[in-house]
mmCIF file of C-alpha atoms in Angstrom:
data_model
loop_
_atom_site.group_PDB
_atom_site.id
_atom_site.type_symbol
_atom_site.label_atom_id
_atom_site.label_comp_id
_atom_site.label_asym_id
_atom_site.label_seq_id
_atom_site.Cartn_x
_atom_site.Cartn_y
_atom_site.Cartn_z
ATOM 1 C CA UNK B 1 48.284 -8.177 116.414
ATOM 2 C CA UNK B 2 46.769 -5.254 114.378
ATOM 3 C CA UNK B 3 47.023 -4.131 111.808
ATOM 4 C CA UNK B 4 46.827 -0.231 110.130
ATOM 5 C CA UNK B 5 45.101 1.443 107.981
ATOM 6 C CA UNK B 6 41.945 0.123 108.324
ATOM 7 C CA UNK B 7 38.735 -0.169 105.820
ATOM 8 C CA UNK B 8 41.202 1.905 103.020
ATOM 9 C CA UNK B 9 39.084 2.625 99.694
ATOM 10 C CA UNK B 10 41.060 3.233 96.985
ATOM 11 C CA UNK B 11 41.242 3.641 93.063
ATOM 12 C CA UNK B 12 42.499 0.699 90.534
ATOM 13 C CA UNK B 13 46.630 1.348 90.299
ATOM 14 C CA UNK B 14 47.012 2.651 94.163
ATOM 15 C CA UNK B 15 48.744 1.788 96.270
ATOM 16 C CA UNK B 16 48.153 1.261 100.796
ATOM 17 C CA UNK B 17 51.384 0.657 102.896
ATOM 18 C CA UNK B 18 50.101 -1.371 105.999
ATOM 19 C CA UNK B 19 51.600 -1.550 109.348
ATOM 20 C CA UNK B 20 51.474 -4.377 111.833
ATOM 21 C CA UNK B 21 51.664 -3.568 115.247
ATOM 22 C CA UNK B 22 51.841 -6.712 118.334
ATOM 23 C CA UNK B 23 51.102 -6.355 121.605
ATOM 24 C CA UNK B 24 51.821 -8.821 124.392
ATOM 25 C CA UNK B 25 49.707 -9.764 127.668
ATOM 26 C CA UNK B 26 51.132 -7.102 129.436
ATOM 27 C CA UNK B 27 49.747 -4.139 126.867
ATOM 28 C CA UNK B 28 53.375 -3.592 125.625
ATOM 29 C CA UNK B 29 53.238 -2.886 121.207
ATOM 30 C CA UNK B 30 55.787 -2.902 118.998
ATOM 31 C CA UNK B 31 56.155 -2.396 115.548
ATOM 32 C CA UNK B 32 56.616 -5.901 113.106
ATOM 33 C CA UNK B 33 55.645 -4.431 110.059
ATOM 34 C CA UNK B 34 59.046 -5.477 108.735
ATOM 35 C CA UNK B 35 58.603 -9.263 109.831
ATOM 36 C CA UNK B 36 54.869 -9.834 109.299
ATOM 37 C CA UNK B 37 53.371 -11.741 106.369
ATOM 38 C CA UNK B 38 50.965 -9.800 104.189
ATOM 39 C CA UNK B 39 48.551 -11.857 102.224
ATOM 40 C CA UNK B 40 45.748 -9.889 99.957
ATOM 41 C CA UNK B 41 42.356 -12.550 99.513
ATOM 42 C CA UNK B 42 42.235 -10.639 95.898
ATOM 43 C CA UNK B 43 43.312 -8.799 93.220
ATOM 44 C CA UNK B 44 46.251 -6.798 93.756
ATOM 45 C CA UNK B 45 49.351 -7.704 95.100
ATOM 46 C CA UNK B 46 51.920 -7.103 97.963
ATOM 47 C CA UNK B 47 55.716 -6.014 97.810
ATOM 48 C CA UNK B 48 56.823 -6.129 101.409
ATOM 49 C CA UNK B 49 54.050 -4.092 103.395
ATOM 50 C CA UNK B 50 52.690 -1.947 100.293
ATOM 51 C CA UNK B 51 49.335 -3.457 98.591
ATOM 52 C CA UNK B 52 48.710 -2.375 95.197
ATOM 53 C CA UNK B 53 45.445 -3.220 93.706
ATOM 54 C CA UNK B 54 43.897 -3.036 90.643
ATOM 55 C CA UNK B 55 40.891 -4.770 90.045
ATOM 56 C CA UNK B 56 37.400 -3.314 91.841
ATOM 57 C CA UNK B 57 36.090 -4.576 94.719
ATOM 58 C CA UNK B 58 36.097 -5.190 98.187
ATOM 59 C CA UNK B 59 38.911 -7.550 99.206
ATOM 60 C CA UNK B 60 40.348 -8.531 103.009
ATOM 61 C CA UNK B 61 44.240 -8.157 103.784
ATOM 62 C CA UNK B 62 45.775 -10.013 106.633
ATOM 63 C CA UNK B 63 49.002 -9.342 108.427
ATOM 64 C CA UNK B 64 50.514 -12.904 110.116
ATOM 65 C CA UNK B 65 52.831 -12.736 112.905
ATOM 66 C CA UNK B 66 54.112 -15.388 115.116
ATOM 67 C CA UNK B 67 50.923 -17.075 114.729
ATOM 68 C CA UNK B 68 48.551 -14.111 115.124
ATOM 69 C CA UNK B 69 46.356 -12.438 112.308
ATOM 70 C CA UNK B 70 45.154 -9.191 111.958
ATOM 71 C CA UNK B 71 42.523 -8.450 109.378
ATOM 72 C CA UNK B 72 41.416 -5.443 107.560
ATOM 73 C CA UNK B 73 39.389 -4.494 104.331
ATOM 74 C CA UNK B 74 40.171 -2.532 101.035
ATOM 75 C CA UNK B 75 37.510 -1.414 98.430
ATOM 76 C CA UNK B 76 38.732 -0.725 95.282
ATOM 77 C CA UNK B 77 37.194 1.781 92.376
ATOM 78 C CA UNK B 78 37.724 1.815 89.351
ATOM 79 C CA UNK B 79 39.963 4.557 87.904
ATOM 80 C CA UNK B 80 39.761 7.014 85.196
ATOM 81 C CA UNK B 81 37.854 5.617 82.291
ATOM 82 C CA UNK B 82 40.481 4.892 79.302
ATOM 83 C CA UNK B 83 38.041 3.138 76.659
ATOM 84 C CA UNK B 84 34.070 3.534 75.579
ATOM 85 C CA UNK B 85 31.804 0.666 74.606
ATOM 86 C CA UNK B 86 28.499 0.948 72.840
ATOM 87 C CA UNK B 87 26.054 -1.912 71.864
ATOM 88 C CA UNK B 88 24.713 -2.907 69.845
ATOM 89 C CA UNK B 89 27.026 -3.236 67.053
ATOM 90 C CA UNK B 90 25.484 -2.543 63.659
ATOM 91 C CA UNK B 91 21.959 -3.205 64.957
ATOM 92 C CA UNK B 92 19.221 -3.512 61.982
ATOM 93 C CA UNK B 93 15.937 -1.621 62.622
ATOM 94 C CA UNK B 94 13.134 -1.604 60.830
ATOM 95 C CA UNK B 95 11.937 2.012 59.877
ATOM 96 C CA UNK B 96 9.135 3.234 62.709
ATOM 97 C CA UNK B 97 11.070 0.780 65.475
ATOM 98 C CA UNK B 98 13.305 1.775 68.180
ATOM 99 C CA UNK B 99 16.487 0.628 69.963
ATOM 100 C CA UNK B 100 17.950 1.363 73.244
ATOM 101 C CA UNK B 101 21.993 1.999 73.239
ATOM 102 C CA UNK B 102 24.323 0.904 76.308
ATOM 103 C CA UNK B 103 27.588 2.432 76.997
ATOM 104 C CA UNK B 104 30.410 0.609 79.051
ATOM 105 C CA UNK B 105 33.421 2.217 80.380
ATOM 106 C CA UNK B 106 36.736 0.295 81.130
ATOM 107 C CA UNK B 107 39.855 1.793 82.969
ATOM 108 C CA UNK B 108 43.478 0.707 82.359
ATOM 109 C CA UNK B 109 42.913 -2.284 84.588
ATOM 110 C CA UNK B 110 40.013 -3.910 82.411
ATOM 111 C CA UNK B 111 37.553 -2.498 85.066
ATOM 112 C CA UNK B 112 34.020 -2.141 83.455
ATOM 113 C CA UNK B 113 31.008 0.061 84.443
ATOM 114 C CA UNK B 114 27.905 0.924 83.035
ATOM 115 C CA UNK B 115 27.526 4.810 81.916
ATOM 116 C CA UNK B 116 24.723 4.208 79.733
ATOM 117 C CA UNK B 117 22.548 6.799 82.206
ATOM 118 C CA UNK B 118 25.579 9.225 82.165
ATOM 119 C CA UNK B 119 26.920 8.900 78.527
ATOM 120 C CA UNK B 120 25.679 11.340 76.211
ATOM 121 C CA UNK B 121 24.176 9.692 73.104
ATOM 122 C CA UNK B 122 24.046 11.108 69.562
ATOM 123 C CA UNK B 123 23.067 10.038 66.042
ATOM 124 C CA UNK B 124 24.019 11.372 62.381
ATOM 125 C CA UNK B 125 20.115 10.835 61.502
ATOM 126 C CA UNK B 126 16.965 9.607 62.734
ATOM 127 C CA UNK B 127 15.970 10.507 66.170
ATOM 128 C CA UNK B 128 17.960 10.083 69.279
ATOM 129 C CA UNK B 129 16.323 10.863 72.711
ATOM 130 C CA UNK B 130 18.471 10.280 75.725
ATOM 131 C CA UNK B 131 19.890 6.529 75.360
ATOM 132 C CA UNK B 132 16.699 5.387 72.794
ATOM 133 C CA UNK B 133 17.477 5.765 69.200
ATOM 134 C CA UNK B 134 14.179 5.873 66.528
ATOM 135 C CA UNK B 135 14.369 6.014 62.871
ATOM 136 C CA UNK B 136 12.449 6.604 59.831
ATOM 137 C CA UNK B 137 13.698 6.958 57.269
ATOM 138 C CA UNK B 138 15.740 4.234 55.498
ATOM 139 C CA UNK B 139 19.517 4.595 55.705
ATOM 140 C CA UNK B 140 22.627 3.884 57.896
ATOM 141 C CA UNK B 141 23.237 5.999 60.719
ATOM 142 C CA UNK B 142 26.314 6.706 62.986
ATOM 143 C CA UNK B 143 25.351 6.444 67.123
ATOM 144 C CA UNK B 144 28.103 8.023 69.099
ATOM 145 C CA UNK B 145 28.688 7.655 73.080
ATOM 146 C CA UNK B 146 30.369 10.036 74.950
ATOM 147 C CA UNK B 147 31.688 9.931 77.828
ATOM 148 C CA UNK B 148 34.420 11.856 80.119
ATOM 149 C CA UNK B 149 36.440 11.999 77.114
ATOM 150 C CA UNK B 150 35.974 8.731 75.608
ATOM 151 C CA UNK B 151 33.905 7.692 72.332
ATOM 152 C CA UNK B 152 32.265 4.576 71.318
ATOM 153 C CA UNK B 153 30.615 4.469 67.979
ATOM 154 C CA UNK B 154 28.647 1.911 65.897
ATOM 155 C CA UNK B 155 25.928 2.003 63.054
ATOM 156 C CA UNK B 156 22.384 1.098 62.834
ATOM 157 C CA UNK B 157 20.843 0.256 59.500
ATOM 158 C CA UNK B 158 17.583 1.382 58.997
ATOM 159 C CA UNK B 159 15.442 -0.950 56.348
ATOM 160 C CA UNK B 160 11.744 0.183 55.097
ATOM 161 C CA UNK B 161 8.565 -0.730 56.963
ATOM 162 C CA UNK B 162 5.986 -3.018 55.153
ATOM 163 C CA UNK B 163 4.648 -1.029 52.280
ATOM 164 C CA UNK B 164 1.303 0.430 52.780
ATOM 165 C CA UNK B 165 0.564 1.695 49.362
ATOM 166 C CA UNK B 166 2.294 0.373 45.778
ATOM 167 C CA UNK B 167 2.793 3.182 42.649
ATOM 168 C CA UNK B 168 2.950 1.788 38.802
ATOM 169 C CA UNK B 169 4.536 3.522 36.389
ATOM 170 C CA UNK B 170 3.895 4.451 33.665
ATOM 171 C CA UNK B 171 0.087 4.497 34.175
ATOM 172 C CA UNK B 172 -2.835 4.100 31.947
ATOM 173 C CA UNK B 173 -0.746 3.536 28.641
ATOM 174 C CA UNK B 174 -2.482 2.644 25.744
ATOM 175 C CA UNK B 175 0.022 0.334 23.380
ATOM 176 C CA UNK B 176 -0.549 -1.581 20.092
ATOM 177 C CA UNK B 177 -0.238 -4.953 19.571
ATOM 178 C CA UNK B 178 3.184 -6.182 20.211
ATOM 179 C CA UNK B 179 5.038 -3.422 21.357
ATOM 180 C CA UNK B 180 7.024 -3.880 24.674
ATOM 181 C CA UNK B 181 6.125 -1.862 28.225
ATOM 182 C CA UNK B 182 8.533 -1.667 30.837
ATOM 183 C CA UNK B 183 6.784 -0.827 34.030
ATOM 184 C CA UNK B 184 8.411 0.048 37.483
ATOM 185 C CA UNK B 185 6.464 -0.106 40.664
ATOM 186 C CA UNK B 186 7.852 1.583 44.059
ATOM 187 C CA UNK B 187 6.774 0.761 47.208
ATOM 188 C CA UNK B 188 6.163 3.192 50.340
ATOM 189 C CA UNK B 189 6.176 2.797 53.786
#
């Protein structure tokens, strides 16, 4: 018994229509497609001879007939990318420190990959170089991942460093007796 195509790669969704072919003792082949039993070890599925598969991977299909198996593979891809993921989520820094961002595409079929080396990476402030974000200056910042279409966002909070040098104010007052001074002090990183 064999079985045809062989080794197929294909994307997530597509479909392969296999063929079984038998062949006696004597060299003769014929054509069973229509009364073989095809049987996928994976994801996807079979309706009569036609595998459709959707989840990535490499996976063997066998064609039974009258006791004798043939055996081939199929790799599947992932498809198109339908959905962008970016972590962290809402990641707190403190100012001077840096993160590194990671972007995952999925396709229809809940196929992941990583694009974080492919995705372009931007930020509404601080600075972003390549997939690294740094920031400075205290705020909240928007980090955007692109990719073939597809955008994943999220927010990084940027909180002050330790303070290095503390300002009083008002300074050197000179009050009388009893009278009230409100003094603010700001910190700087």
């Amino acid at each position: 018994l064999s079985i045809a195509p062989i080794d197929r790669v294909i994307t997530a969704g597509d479909s392969v229509e296999y063929h079984a072919t038998a062949t006696d003792m004597y060299g003769n082949n014929w054509g069973v497609t229509d009364a073989a039993v095809f049987i996928a070890n994976g994801a996807g599925s079979f309706v009569g001879s036609t595998f459709t598969g959707t989840i990535t991977g490499t996976y063997t299909i066998n064609a039974v007939y009258e006791g004798q198996t043939a055996a081939t593979t199929v790799i599947i891809n992932h498809a198109a990318p339908t959905k962008l993921s970016i972590l962290p989520i809402n990641a707190v820094l403190t100012a001077g420190s840096s993160i590194d961002y990671h972007a995952t595409a999925a396709d229809t079929w809940g196929n992941t990959w990583d694009v974080s080396d492919v995705a372009t990476f931007t930020s509404s402030g601080g600075d972003m170089n390549g997939k690294r974000f740094c920031g400075t200056i205290a705020d909240t910042y928007v980090i955007q991942a692109v990719y073939e279409g597809n955008i994943g966002t999220t927010a990084v909070i940027i909180t002050p460093a330790a303070p290095i040098a503390l300002i009083i104010h008002p300074e050197d007052m000179t009050i009388t007796a009893g009278n009230i001074v409100e003094y603010h002090v700001t910190a700087t990183d």
